[in-house]
């Protein structure tokens, strides 16, 4: 029990420290999102609905940013953002029953970047004695109160999800965790290959 409290305390302290750092320097994920928002790719009548990044180690090589298309109802745009610029994009029609973000992300409420969310998820994995190799990130607003939330899917070396941690992008608080019963090769809290 004491060990569990100490991991949460360490994560909370790191978030507090990282939140100040993000405010000053804007971490990679928040910086990318703000650069995209200020670019010519986003029209004033369009909203950022979500952002995903795959195979973060801990940072993903690129971010996929989802926006609505102002002039077309039911059409979304996915922009690939890497190295400070949009490198590709596509428009697509939303199909029935697709679980895609639909609430705009209020950028002013974003205080916790993917880097900080990673620290919290890693502490949770240590607590659960769960090893992982990479992270899939998803940022979107949940229905309740339009709060932006990070969902981190922790992936092991066999490309299996071994844990999912939901973290408030406003406060850094863990909102929910899911730890499927998957056998891991050996316990290694830090990412391998670094």
Short mmCIF file of C-alpha atoms in Angstrom, two decimals:
data_model
loop_
_atom_site.label_atom_id
_atom_site.label_comp_id
_atom_site.label_asym_id
_atom_site.label_seq_id
_atom_site.Cartn_x
_atom_site.Cartn_y
_atom_site.Cartn_z
CA UNK A 1 0.00 0.00 0.00
CA UNK A 2 2.82 2.40 0.92
CA UNK A 3 4.62 1.55 -2.33
CA UNK A 4 1.41 2.31 -4.28
CA UNK A 5 1.07 5.70 -2.59
CA UNK A 6 4.74 6.52 -3.20
CA UNK A 7 4.46 5.81 -6.97
CA UNK A 8 1.39 8.06 -7.19
CA UNK A 9 3.16 10.77 -5.17
CA UNK A 10 6.22 10.63 -7.43
CA UNK A 11 3.98 10.83 -10.52
CA UNK A 12 2.07 13.78 -9.04
CA UNK A 13 5.30 15.62 -8.24
CA UNK A 14 6.65 14.97 -11.72
CA UNK A 15 3.40 16.24 -13.27
CA UNK A 16 3.60 19.39 -11.14
CA UNK A 17 7.17 19.96 -12.29
CA UNK A 18 6.38 19.07 -15.92
CA UNK A 19 3.30 21.30 -16.00
CA UNK A 20 5.51 24.30 -15.18
CA UNK A 21 7.96 23.13 -17.84
CA UNK A 22 5.18 22.76 -20.45
CA UNK A 23 3.90 26.24 -19.67
CA UNK A 24 7.39 27.62 -20.24
CA UNK A 25 8.57 25.51 -23.18
CA UNK A 26 5.43 23.72 -24.42
CA UNK A 27 6.39 20.05 -24.77
CA UNK A 28 6.60 18.40 -28.17
CA UNK A 29 2.94 17.33 -28.37
CA UNK A 30 1.46 20.63 -27.17
CA UNK A 31 3.93 22.60 -29.23
CA UNK A 32 2.95 20.62 -32.34
CA UNK A 33 -0.74 21.17 -31.65
CA UNK A 34 -0.27 24.92 -31.14
CA UNK A 35 1.89 25.25 -34.29
CA UNK A 36 -0.79 23.42 -36.25
CA UNK A 37 -3.55 25.61 -34.78
CA UNK A 38 -1.64 28.74 -35.84
CA UNK A 39 -0.85 27.44 -39.32
CA UNK A 40 -2.74 28.16 -42.52
CA UNK A 41 -4.06 24.58 -42.53
CA UNK A 42 -6.67 25.40 -39.89
CA UNK A 43 -9.34 27.88 -40.94
CA UNK A 44 -10.94 30.12 -38.27
CA UNK A 45 -14.25 28.21 -38.59
CA UNK A 46 -12.60 24.79 -38.09
CA UNK A 47 -11.89 22.99 -34.82
CA UNK A 48 -9.26 20.53 -33.70
CA UNK A 49 -11.16 17.42 -32.62
CA UNK A 50 -8.37 15.01 -31.73
CA UNK A 51 -4.76 14.00 -32.05
CA UNK A 52 -3.11 10.56 -32.15
CA UNK A 53 0.46 9.33 -32.25
CA UNK A 54 1.60 5.74 -32.70
CA UNK A 55 4.66 3.84 -31.49
CA UNK A 56 5.88 6.54 -29.14
CA UNK A 57 9.22 5.64 -27.64
CA UNK A 58 8.28 7.83 -25.70
CA UNK A 59 7.50 10.41 -28.45
CA UNK A 60 5.84 9.24 -31.68
CA UNK A 61 7.57 10.12 -34.97
CA UNK A 62 4.51 12.11 -36.11
CA UNK A 63 1.10 13.26 -34.95
CA UNK A 64 -2.18 12.76 -36.80
CA UNK A 65 -4.43 15.74 -36.11
CA UNK A 66 -8.17 15.48 -36.78
CA UNK A 67 -10.22 18.55 -37.68
CA UNK A 68 -13.67 19.24 -39.03
CA UNK A 69 -14.00 20.70 -42.53
CA UNK A 70 -16.00 23.90 -42.25
CA UNK A 71 -17.58 23.89 -45.67
CA UNK A 72 -18.61 20.19 -45.63
CA UNK A 73 -20.84 18.61 -42.99
CA UNK A 74 -19.83 15.04 -42.09
CA UNK A 75 -16.34 15.41 -43.57
CA UNK A 76 -13.19 15.40 -41.46
CA UNK A 77 -9.56 16.13 -42.29
CA UNK A 78 -6.61 14.17 -40.94
CA UNK A 79 -3.32 16.05 -41.12
CA UNK A 80 0.04 14.37 -40.57
CA UNK A 81 2.20 16.78 -38.55
CA UNK A 82 5.93 16.04 -38.25
CA UNK A 83 9.02 18.18 -37.67
CA UNK A 84 6.96 21.34 -37.21
CA UNK A 85 4.87 21.14 -40.39
CA UNK A 86 2.03 19.34 -42.14
CA UNK A 87 3.60 16.67 -44.37
CA UNK A 88 0.38 15.04 -45.65
CA UNK A 89 -3.36 15.21 -45.25
CA UNK A 90 -6.56 13.55 -46.36
CA UNK A 91 -10.28 14.28 -46.15
CA UNK A 92 -12.79 11.54 -45.45
CA UNK A 93 -16.51 11.15 -44.86
CA UNK A 94 -17.60 9.99 -41.40
CA UNK A 95 -19.33 6.62 -41.58
CA UNK A 96 -22.25 5.65 -39.32
CA UNK A 97 -21.22 4.14 -35.98
CA UNK A 98 -17.60 5.33 -36.21
CA UNK A 99 -16.26 6.34 -32.80
CA UNK A 100 -14.45 9.49 -33.84
CA UNK A 101 -13.95 12.61 -31.72
CA UNK A 102 -16.66 15.21 -32.31
CA UNK A 103 -16.08 17.75 -29.53
CA UNK A 104 -13.53 20.54 -30.15
CA UNK A 105 -10.44 20.47 -27.94
CA UNK A 106 -10.18 23.77 -26.02
CA UNK A 107 -6.46 24.49 -26.45
CA UNK A 108 -6.48 26.85 -23.45
CA UNK A 109 -7.36 23.85 -21.21
CA UNK A 110 -4.35 21.79 -22.30
CA UNK A 111 -1.74 21.82 -19.58
CA UNK A 112 -0.45 18.23 -19.68
CA UNK A 113 1.39 17.08 -22.79
CA UNK A 114 2.11 13.56 -23.97
CA UNK A 115 5.49 13.69 -22.24
CA UNK A 116 3.87 14.27 -18.85
CA UNK A 117 1.14 11.71 -19.55
CA UNK A 118 3.88 9.19 -20.35
CA UNK A 119 5.49 9.74 -16.93
CA UNK A 120 2.16 9.08 -15.20
CA UNK A 121 1.42 5.97 -17.31
CA UNK A 122 4.92 4.64 -16.75
CA UNK A 123 4.50 5.00 -12.97
CA UNK A 124 1.19 3.11 -13.22
CA UNK A 125 2.91 0.34 -15.23
CA UNK A 126 5.66 0.08 -12.60
CA UNK A 127 2.97 -0.25 -9.93
CA UNK A 128 1.28 -3.05 -11.92
CA UNK A 129 4.64 -4.67 -12.75
CA UNK A 130 3.81 -4.46 -16.44
CA UNK A 131 6.49 -4.12 -19.14
CA UNK A 132 5.89 -2.20 -22.36
CA UNK A 133 7.92 -1.12 -25.38
CA UNK A 134 5.94 1.69 -26.95
CA UNK A 135 2.85 3.85 -26.50
CA UNK A 136 -0.09 4.77 -28.72
CA UNK A 137 -1.41 8.21 -27.73
CA UNK A 138 -4.87 9.62 -28.27
CA UNK A 139 -6.06 13.08 -27.21
CA UNK A 140 -9.75 13.95 -27.36
CA UNK A 141 -12.47 15.57 -25.29
CA UNK A 142 -14.70 13.36 -23.26
CA UNK A 143 -18.39 14.08 -23.14
CA UNK A 144 -18.51 15.17 -19.48
CA UNK A 145 -17.53 18.84 -19.22
CA UNK A 146 -15.56 18.91 -22.49
CA UNK A 147 -12.42 17.87 -20.59
CA UNK A 148 -9.46 16.97 -22.82
CA UNK A 149 -8.18 13.48 -22.00
CA UNK A 150 -5.07 11.53 -22.99
CA UNK A 151 -5.59 7.81 -23.58
CA UNK A 152 -2.28 5.94 -23.54
CA UNK A 153 -2.26 2.36 -24.82
CA UNK A 154 0.88 0.59 -23.60
CA UNK A 155 2.17 -1.90 -26.20
CA UNK A 156 4.55 -4.80 -25.45
CA UNK A 157 7.22 -6.29 -27.74
CA UNK A 158 4.59 -8.65 -29.24
CA UNK A 159 2.47 -5.60 -30.27
CA UNK A 160 -0.19 -6.49 -27.66
CA UNK A 161 -1.91 -3.84 -25.52
CA UNK A 162 -0.88 -4.58 -21.92
CA UNK A 163 -2.47 -1.53 -20.31
CA UNK A 164 -4.57 1.54 -21.05
CA UNK A 165 -4.34 4.67 -18.89
CA UNK A 166 -6.71 7.66 -19.21
CA UNK A 167 -5.19 10.93 -17.96
CA UNK A 168 -6.70 14.41 -17.74
CA UNK A 169 -4.87 16.74 -20.14
CA UNK A 170 -5.83 19.56 -17.80
CA UNK A 171 -4.76 18.27 -14.37
CA UNK A 172 -2.65 15.15 -15.02
CA UNK A 173 -5.00 13.09 -12.84
CA UNK A 174 -5.46 9.41 -13.71
CA UNK A 175 -9.13 9.09 -14.60
CA UNK A 176 -9.22 5.37 -15.36
CA UNK A 177 -6.91 2.39 -15.90
CA UNK A 178 -7.33 -0.96 -17.61
CA UNK A 179 -4.79 -3.76 -17.24
CA UNK A 180 -5.65 -6.84 -19.31
CA UNK A 181 -4.23 -10.08 -17.95
CA UNK A 182 -1.37 -10.49 -20.40
CA UNK A 183 1.80 -12.33 -19.50
CA UNK A 184 4.88 -10.20 -20.07
CA UNK A 185 8.31 -11.67 -20.71
CA UNK A 186 10.04 -9.96 -17.81
CA UNK A 187 9.45 -6.84 -15.80
CA UNK A 188 11.17 -3.77 -17.26
CA UNK A 189 9.52 -0.47 -16.31
CA UNK A 190 11.57 1.67 -18.68
CA UNK A 191 11.16 1.38 -22.43
CA UNK A 192 13.57 -1.03 -24.08
CA UNK A 193 15.85 0.08 -26.86
CA UNK A 194 16.55 3.52 -25.37
#
